[in-house]
Amino acid sequence: PEWKKLMKISRLSETDETLFSGHHVRPELSFVVPAFNEESNIAETIRRINQEARKLVGSFEIIIVDDGSSDQTFQKSKDAGADMPLRLLRLSRNFGKEQAIMAGLEASKGMAVVILDADLQEPLCHLRVMLQHRAEGYDVVYAVRAHRNDETVLKRLLTRIFYKLLNLGSDADIPADARDFRLMDRKVVQELCNLPERNRFMKGLYGWVGFRSKAVPIELEPRNAGKSSFGLGGLLKHGLTGMTSLPSWPLRIWTLIGLGIAALSIIYGFWVVIKTMIFGVDVPGWSTLAVAVLFLGGIQLISIGVLGEYLARVFTEVKGLPGFIVAETHPRMQVQR
Ligand code: UDP
Ligand code: MG
């Protein structure tokens, strides 16, 4: 039957289900909240989700994924949700937001799933509209930032360029400014969980799995408390993962550049021969040579770097390490690998 097929998708919910065997109740909505050092936010986040969800749906669950926090995030969540449909996962270390989201998705049981940041930047008032779009038949409803006025010009420019490059020559469209804040139907979540990839770039994968999608513009609130974990270094690393996760043009482009340079040097070679025959041996020319050598050296280093980047990804995938490790759950669920 259908629910059995659905159950297969998630190792966590499967065992969880057998634990409470008998009734396989799927809540209407699951909230997946990745949290890394959010002790000052998490209680308020849980409270607000609970309050908002009660108005919108008959049944729901809140899944907090503590991504290896070094503060009291896990304990604070436990305390906050004593009388709420709350499930907690604690990862064994900080695996990064993407993996925390995946852990939450795998554990989720709802007919639809909402991914939400723990810092209350995304106003929950948009949930109603998202659910309306879902009722109209959209499988994915995702939030996009209405503007980026709060960010520095440099960051905005870099993001623009990044998304332009990311989408170059790829057939899955990755909308710029899309957030992780989104509502997804169970079947979309199932496809995401089934993907074999470990080193994930979620924004690319959301687009890659497809389905009928609808964007909802939102205004981001400032962070409730604490500070963002994504500085320039973090974003750069994130960007490189993204760049090498989907598009293959960074690999292919070097063939073209190589061909172009080879063609130019042949023409230049002919020109040098003809020039020598007409004007005799030309002693100056040292600078041309130096420039050519340096230029080619640079190009070669870049292309080797690109190869290395891809190779590193292939290497981590081949090792087949799991994307994350669950250290503790609450209430206790059996985690099966
Ligand atoms: N987060 C996480 N693991 C990390 C970094 C961040 O689970 O390694 C969570 C964090 O707790 C928050 C969300 O991801 O719920 C977004 O992080 P943050 O607010 O720092 O990023 P920003 O909003 O500045 O993009
Ligand atoms: Mg934030």
CSV table of C-alpha atoms and ligand atoms in Angstrom, one decimal:
chain,number,residue,atom,x,y,z
A,1,PRO,CA,0.0,0.0,0.0
A,2,GLU,CA,0.9,3.6,-0.5
A,3,TRP,CA,1.9,4.4,3.1
A,4,LYS,CA,4.3,1.5,3.2
A,5,LYS,CA,6.0,2.8,0.1
A,6,LEU,CA,6.2,6.2,1.8
A,7,MET,CA,7.5,4.7,4.9
A,8,LYS,CA,10.5,3.2,3.1
A,9,ILE,CA,11.9,6.6,2.4
A,10,SER,CA,13.1,7.3,5.8
A,11,ARG,CA,15.1,5.1,8.0
A,12,LEU,CA,14.2,7.1,11.1
A,13,SER,CA,10.5,7.3,10.7
A,14,GLU,CA,10.3,3.7,9.7
A,15,THR,CA,11.7,2.4,12.9
A,16,ASP,CA,9.8,5.1,14.8
A,17,GLU,CA,6.6,3.8,13.2
A,18,THR,CA,7.3,0.2,14.2
A,19,LEU,CA,8.0,1.4,17.7
A,20,PHE,CA,4.5,2.8,18.0
A,21,SER,CA,3.2,0.0,15.8
A,22,GLY,CA,-0.5,-0.2,15.1
A,23,HIS,CA,-1.3,3.3,14.1
A,24,HIS,CA,0.6,4.9,11.3
A,25,VAL,CA,-0.7,8.4,11.6
A,26,ARG,CA,0.8,11.0,9.4
A,27,PRO,CA,0.5,14.5,10.6
A,28,GLU,CA,-0.6,17.0,8.0
A,29,LEU,CA,2.5,19.1,8.5
A,30,SER,CA,6.0,18.5,9.7
A,31,PHE,CA,8.3,21.4,10.6
A,32,VAL,CA,12.0,20.8,10.1
A,33,VAL,CA,14.2,23.2,11.9
A,34,PRO,CA,18.0,23.0,11.7
A,35,ALA,CA,19.5,24.6,14.7
A,36,PHE,CA,23.2,25.4,15.4
A,37,ASN,CA,24.0,27.2,18.7
A,38,GLU,CA,20.5,28.7,18.9
A,39,GLU,CA,19.9,28.4,22.6
A,40,SER,CA,18.6,32.0,22.8
A,41,ASN,CA,16.1,31.4,20.0
A,42,ILE,CA,14.9,27.9,20.0
A,43,ALA,CA,12.3,28.1,22.8
A,44,GLU,CA,10.7,31.1,21.1
A,45,THR,CA,10.8,29.5,17.7
A,46,ILE,CA,9.1,26.3,19.0
A,47,ARG,CA,6.5,28.4,20.7
A,48,ARG,CA,5.7,30.4,17.6
A,49,ILE,CA,5.6,27.4,15.3
A,50,ASN,CA,3.2,25.7,17.7
A,51,GLN,CA,1.0,28.7,18.0
A,52,GLU,CA,0.9,29.3,14.2
A,53,ALA,CA,0.4,25.7,13.3
A,54,ARG,CA,-2.5,25.2,15.6
A,55,LYS,CA,-4.4,27.8,13.7
A,56,LEU,CA,-3.6,26.3,10.3
A,57,VAL,CA,-3.7,22.5,10.5
A,58,GLY,CA,-5.3,19.7,12.5
A,59,SER,CA,-2.1,17.8,13.2
A,60,PHE,CA,1.5,18.6,12.9
A,61,GLU,CA,5.0,17.8,14.3
A,62,ILE,CA,8.0,19.9,15.0
A,63,ILE,CA,11.4,18.4,14.3
A,64,ILE,CA,14.4,20.2,15.7
A,65,VAL,CA,17.7,19.1,14.4
A,66,ASP,CA,20.5,20.2,16.8
A,67,ASP,CA,23.5,20.3,14.4
A,68,GLY,CA,26.1,19.6,17.0
A,69,SER,CA,25.6,22.8,19.0
A,70,SER,CA,28.1,23.6,21.7
A,71,ASP,CA,25.5,25.4,23.8
A,72,GLN,CA,22.2,24.4,25.4
A,73,THR,CA,20.1,24.2,22.2
A,74,PHE,CA,19.1,20.5,22.8
A,75,GLN,CA,18.2,20.9,26.4
A,76,LYS,CA,16.3,24.2,25.8
A,77,SER,CA,14.3,22.5,23.0
A,78,LYS,CA,13.4,19.6,25.3
A,79,ASP,CA,12.2,21.9,28.0
A,80,ALA,CA,10.3,24.2,25.6
A,81,GLY,CA,8.3,21.4,24.0
A,82,ALA,CA,7.0,19.3,26.9
A,83,ASP,CA,3.4,19.5,25.8
A,84,MET,CA,3.9,19.8,22.1
A,85,PRO,CA,4.2,17.4,19.2
A,86,LEU,CA,8.0,17.8,19.3
A,87,ARG,CA,10.7,15.4,18.1
A,88,LEU,CA,14.4,16.2,18.6
A,89,LEU,CA,17.5,14.9,16.8
A,90,ARG,CA,21.0,15.7,18.0
A,91,LEU,CA,23.7,15.1,15.4
A,92,SER,CA,27.0,13.8,16.7
A,93,ARG,CA,28.9,17.0,15.5
A,94,ASN,CA,28.3,20.0,13.4
A,95,PHE,CA,27.6,18.6,9.9
A,96,GLY,CA,26.4,21.8,8.4
A,97,LYS,CA,22.9,23.2,7.7
A,98,GLU,CA,22.3,21.1,4.5
A,99,GLN,CA,22.9,17.8,6.4
A,100,ALA,CA,20.8,19.0,9.4
A,101,ILE,CA,18.0,19.6,7.0
A,102,MET,CA,18.4,16.2,5.4
A,103,ALA,CA,18.4,14.5,8.9
A,104,GLY,CA,15.1,16.4,9.6
A,105,LEU,CA,13.6,15.4,6.3
A,106,GLU,CA,14.4,11.8,6.8
A,107,ALA,CA,12.8,11.8,10.2
A,108,SER,CA,9.8,13.7,9.1
A,109,LYS,CA,6.4,12.0,8.7
A,110,GLY,CA,4.1,14.7,7.6
A,111,MET,CA,2.1,14.7,4.4
A,112,ALA,CA,3.9,18.0,3.7
A,113,VAL,CA,7.1,19.4,5.2
A,114,VAL,CA,8.1,23.0,6.0
A,115,ILE,CA,11.7,23.8,6.4
A,116,LEU,CA,12.4,26.7,8.7
A,117,ASP,CA,15.4,28.5,10.2
A,118,ALA,CA,15.7,28.5,14.0
A,119,ASP,CA,16.4,32.2,14.2
A,120,LEU,CA,12.9,33.5,13.4
A,121,GLN,CA,14.1,35.4,10.3
A,122,GLU,CA,11.3,34.0,8.2
A,123,PRO,CA,7.9,35.3,9.3
A,124,LEU,CA,5.5,32.5,9.9
A,125,CYS,CA,2.6,34.6,8.6
A,126,HIS,CA,3.5,33.4,5.1
A,127,LEU,CA,2.5,29.8,6.0
A,128,ARG,CA,-1.1,30.5,5.3
A,129,VAL,CA,-0.4,31.6,1.7
A,130,MET,CA,2.0,28.6,1.3
A,131,LEU,CA,-0.7,26.2,2.3
A,132,GLN,CA,-3.2,27.9,0.0
A,133,HIS,CA,-0.8,27.3,-3.0
A,134,ARG,CA,-0.4,23.7,-1.9
A,135,ALA,CA,-4.2,23.4,-2.0
A,136,GLU,CA,-4.2,24.8,-5.5
A,137,GLY,CA,-2.0,21.9,-6.5
A,138,TYR,CA,1.6,23.1,-6.1
A,139,ASP,CA,4.0,20.5,-4.8
A,140,VAL,CA,6.7,23.0,-3.7
A,141,VAL,CA,6.1,26.5,-2.4
A,142,TYR,CA,9.3,28.3,-1.7
A,143,ALA,CA,10.1,31.7,-0.3
A,144,VAL,CA,12.2,34.2,-2.1
A,145,ARG,CA,13.5,37.4,-0.6
A,146,ALA,CA,11.6,40.4,-1.9
A,147,HIS,CA,14.8,42.4,-1.7
A,148,ARG,CA,18.3,42.3,-0.3
A,149,ASN,CA,18.5,45.9,0.9
A,150,ASP,CA,19.9,44.8,4.2
A,151,GLU,CA,23.0,43.3,2.7
A,152,THR,CA,26.2,45.0,1.6
A,153,VAL,CA,26.6,45.9,-2.1
A,154,LEU,CA,29.5,43.5,-2.4
A,155,LYS,CA,27.5,40.5,-1.0
A,156,ARG,CA,24.6,41.3,-3.3
A,157,LEU,CA,26.9,41.5,-6.3
A,158,LEU,CA,28.7,38.3,-5.5
A,159,THR,CA,25.4,36.5,-5.0
A,160,ARG,CA,24.1,37.8,-8.4
A,161,ILE,CA,27.2,36.6,-10.2
A,162,PHE,CA,27.1,33.2,-8.3
A,163,TYR,CA,23.5,32.4,-9.4
A,164,LYS,CA,24.2,33.5,-13.0
A,165,LEU,CA,27.2,31.2,-13.2
A,166,LEU,CA,25.3,28.4,-11.4
A,167,ASN,CA,22.5,28.4,-13.9
A,168,LEU,CA,24.7,28.7,-16.9
A,169,GLY,CA,24.0,25.8,-19.2
A,170,SER,CA,22.2,23.7,-16.6
A,171,ASP,CA,18.7,22.5,-17.3
A,172,ALA,CA,17.4,22.7,-13.7
A,173,ASP,CA,16.7,26.3,-12.8
A,174,ILE,CA,17.9,27.4,-9.5
A,175,PRO,CA,16.0,30.6,-8.6
A,176,ALA,CA,18.2,33.3,-7.2
A,177,ASP,CA,17.2,34.6,-3.7
A,178,ALA,CA,15.3,31.4,-2.9
A,179,ARG,CA,15.4,30.5,0.7
A,180,ASP,CA,15.4,27.1,2.4
A,181,PHE,CA,12.1,28.2,3.9
A,182,ARG,CA,9.7,26.1,1.9
A,183,LEU,CA,6.7,23.8,1.9
A,184,MET,CA,7.2,20.5,0.1
A,185,ASP,CA,4.8,17.7,-0.5
A,186,ARG,CA,5.7,14.3,0.8
A,187,LYS,CA,6.5,13.0,-2.6
A,188,VAL,CA,9.1,15.7,-3.1
A,189,VAL,CA,10.7,15.0,0.3
A,190,GLN,CA,10.8,11.3,-0.7
A,191,GLU,CA,12.7,12.1,-3.9
A,192,LEU,CA,15.1,14.3,-2.0
A,193,CYS,CA,15.7,11.5,0.6
A,194,ASN,CA,16.2,8.9,-2.2
A,195,LEU,CA,19.0,10.8,-3.9
A,196,PRO,CA,22.3,9.0,-3.3
A,197,GLU,CA,24.4,12.2,-3.1
A,198,ARG,CA,26.0,12.9,0.2
A,199,ASN,CA,27.8,16.2,-0.1
A,200,ARG,CA,24.6,18.1,-0.7
A,201,PHE,CA,23.9,21.5,-2.1
A,202,MET,CA,20.2,21.7,-1.2
A,203,LYS,CA,19.3,24.7,-3.3
A,204,GLY,CA,20.5,22.9,-6.4
A,205,LEU,CA,18.7,19.7,-5.5
A,206,TYR,CA,15.4,21.4,-4.8
A,207,GLY,CA,15.5,22.6,-8.4
A,208,TRP,CA,16.8,19.4,-9.8
A,209,VAL,CA,14.0,17.2,-8.5
A,210,GLY,CA,11.5,19.5,-10.1
A,211,PHE,CA,7.8,19.3,-9.5
A,212,ARG,CA,5.3,22.1,-9.7
A,213,SER,CA,6.7,25.0,-7.8
A,214,LYS,CA,5.6,28.4,-6.8
A,215,ALA,CA,7.5,31.3,-5.4
A,216,VAL,CA,6.3,33.5,-2.5
A,217,PRO,CA,8.1,36.8,-1.9
A,218,ILE,CA,8.8,37.4,1.7
A,219,GLU,CA,10.5,40.1,3.8
A,220,LEU,CA,13.2,38.7,6.0
A,221,GLU,CA,13.2,39.8,9.6
A,222,PRO,CA,16.5,40.5,11.4
A,223,ARG,CA,17.9,37.6,13.4
A,224,ASN,CA,16.1,37.2,16.7
A,225,ALA,CA,19.3,36.7,18.7
A,226,GLY,CA,22.8,35.3,18.3
A,227,LYS,CA,24.7,35.8,15.1
A,228,SER,CA,24.7,34.2,11.6
A,229,SER,CA,27.0,31.2,11.1
A,230,PHE,CA,27.6,32.1,7.5
A,231,GLY,CA,30.4,34.7,7.1
A,232,LEU,CA,32.3,35.4,3.9
A,233,GLY,CA,34.4,32.2,4.3
A,234,GLY,CA,31.4,30.0,4.9
A,235,LEU,CA,29.6,31.4,1.9
A,236,LEU,CA,32.7,30.9,-0.3
A,237,LYS,CA,32.9,27.3,0.7
A,238,HIS,CA,29.2,26.9,0.2
A,239,GLY,CA,29.5,28.5,-3.2
A,240,LEU,CA,32.3,26.2,-4.3
A,241,THR,CA,30.2,23.2,-3.3
A,242,GLY,CA,27.3,24.6,-5.2
A,243,MET,CA,29.4,25.4,-8.3
A,244,THR,CA,30.8,21.9,-8.5
A,245,SER,CA,27.6,20.1,-7.5
A,246,LEU,CA,25.5,20.5,-10.6
A,247,PRO,CA,26.9,22.4,-13.6
A,248,SER,CA,29.5,20.7,-15.7
A,249,TRP,CA,30.6,23.7,-17.6
A,250,PRO,CA,33.5,24.5,-15.3
A,251,LEU,CA,35.0,21.2,-16.6
A,252,ARG,CA,34.1,21.7,-20.2
A,253,ILE,CA,35.1,25.3,-20.6
A,254,TRP,CA,38.8,24.5,-20.5
A,255,THR,CA,38.6,22.5,-23.7
A,256,LEU,CA,37.3,25.6,-25.4
A,257,ILE,CA,39.8,27.9,-23.9
A,258,GLY,CA,42.6,25.4,-24.8
A,259,LEU,CA,41.4,25.2,-28.4
A,260,GLY,CA,41.1,29.0,-28.6
A,261,ILE,CA,44.6,29.5,-27.3
A,262,ALA,CA,46.0,26.7,-29.5
A,263,ALA,CA,44.4,28.3,-32.6
A,264,LEU,CA,45.8,31.7,-31.7
A,265,SER,CA,49.3,30.4,-31.2
A,266,ILE,CA,49.3,28.6,-34.6
A,267,ILE,CA,48.3,31.9,-36.2
A,268,TYR,CA,50.9,33.7,-34.2
A,269,GLY,CA,53.5,31.0,-35.2
A,270,PHE,CA,52.8,31.6,-38.9
A,271,TRP,CA,53.1,35.3,-38.4
A,272,VAL,CA,56.5,34.9,-36.7
A,273,VAL,CA,57.8,32.7,-39.6
A,274,ILE,CA,56.6,35.1,-42.3
A,275,LYS,CA,58.0,38.1,-40.3
A,276,THR,CA,61.4,36.4,-39.9
A,277,MET,CA,61.5,35.6,-43.7
A,278,ILE,CA,60.8,39.2,-44.6
A,279,PHE,CA,62.5,41.2,-41.9
A,280,GLY,CA,65.2,38.7,-40.7
A,281,VAL,CA,65.8,37.6,-37.1
A,282,ASP,CA,64.1,39.8,-34.6
A,283,VAL,CA,66.0,40.0,-31.2
A,284,PRO,CA,63.5,41.7,-29.0
A,285,GLY,CA,60.4,39.5,-28.3
A,286,TRP,CA,61.4,38.5,-24.8
A,287,SER,CA,58.4,40.2,-23.3
A,288,THR,CA,55.9,38.4,-25.6
A,289,LEU,CA,57.4,35.2,-24.6
A,290,ALA,CA,57.3,35.9,-20.9
A,291,VAL,CA,53.7,37.0,-21.1
A,292,ALA,CA,52.7,33.9,-23.1
A,293,VAL,CA,54.4,31.6,-20.6
A,294,LEU,CA,52.9,33.2,-17.6
A,295,PHE,CA,49.4,33.4,-19.1
A,296,LEU,CA,49.4,29.8,-20.1
A,297,GLY,CA,50.8,28.8,-16.7
A,298,GLY,CA,48.0,30.6,-15.0
A,299,ILE,CA,45.4,29.0,-17.1
A,300,GLN,CA,46.8,25.6,-16.5
A,301,LEU,CA,46.8,26.1,-12.8
A,302,ILE,CA,43.2,27.2,-12.8
A,303,SER,CA,42.1,24.3,-14.8
A,304,ILE,CA,44.0,21.8,-12.6
A,305,GLY,CA,42.3,23.5,-9.7
A,306,VAL,CA,38.9,22.9,-11.2
A,307,LEU,CA,39.7,19.3,-11.8
A,308,GLY,CA,40.9,19.0,-8.2
A,309,GLU,CA,37.6,20.5,-7.0
A,310,TYR,CA,35.6,17.9,-8.9
A,311,LEU,CA,37.9,15.1,-7.9
A,312,ALA,CA,37.6,16.0,-4.2
A,313,ARG,CA,33.8,15.7,-4.6
A,314,VAL,CA,34.1,12.4,-6.4
A,315,PHE,CA,36.4,11.2,-3.7
A,316,THR,CA,34.1,12.0,-0.8
A,317,GLU,CA,31.1,10.5,-2.7
A,318,VAL,CA,33.1,7.3,-3.4
A,319,LYS,CA,34.0,6.9,0.2
A,320,GLY,CA,30.3,6.6,0.8
A,321,LEU,CA,30.4,8.1,4.2
A,322,PRO,CA,26.9,9.0,5.6
A,323,GLY,CA,26.0,12.6,5.4
A,324,PHE,CA,25.4,12.9,9.1
A,325,ILE,CA,25.3,10.8,12.3
A,326,VAL,CA,22.5,11.0,14.8
A,327,ALA,CA,23.8,10.8,18.3
A,328,GLU,CA,20.6,11.2,20.3
A,329,THR,CA,16.9,11.5,19.7
A,330,HIS,CA,14.0,12.6,21.9
A,331,PRO,CA,11.6,10.9,22.3
A,332,ARG,CA,13.8,7.9,21.9
A,333,MET,CA,13.7,6.5,18.4
A,334,GLN,CA,15.7,3.6,17.1
A,335,VAL,CA,18.1,4.8,14.5
A,336,GLN,CA,18.9,2.2,12.0
A,337,ARG,CA,21.6,2.4,9.3
B,1,UDP,N1,22.6,26.1,10.9
B,1,UDP,C1,22.8,24.8,11.1
B,1,UDP,N2,24.1,24.3,11.0
B,1,UDP,C2,25.1,25.1,10.7
B,1,UDP,C3,24.9,26.5,10.5
B,1,UDP,C4,23.6,27.0,10.6
B,1,UDP,O1,21.9,24.0,11.3
B,1,UDP,O2,26.3,24.7,10.6
B,1,UDP,C5,21.2,26.7,11.0
B,1,UDP,C6,21.0,27.8,12.0
B,1,UDP,O3,20.8,27.4,13.3
B,1,UDP,C7,19.8,28.5,11.4
B,1,UDP,C8,19.9,28.3,9.9
B,1,UDP,O4,20.8,27.2,9.8
B,1,UDP,O5,18.6,27.9,11.9
B,1,UDP,C9,20.4,29.5,9.2
B,1,UDP,O6,21.6,29.9,9.7
B,1,UDP,P1,22.0,31.4,9.9
B,1,UDP,O7,20.9,32.2,10.5
B,1,UDP,O8,23.3,31.4,10.7
B,1,UDP,O9,22.3,31.9,8.4
B,1,UDP,P2,21.7,33.1,7.6
B,1,UDP,O10,20.3,33.3,8.0
B,1,UDP,O11,22.6,34.3,8.0
B,1,UDP,O12,21.9,32.8,6.2
B,2,MG,MG,19.5,33.4,9.8
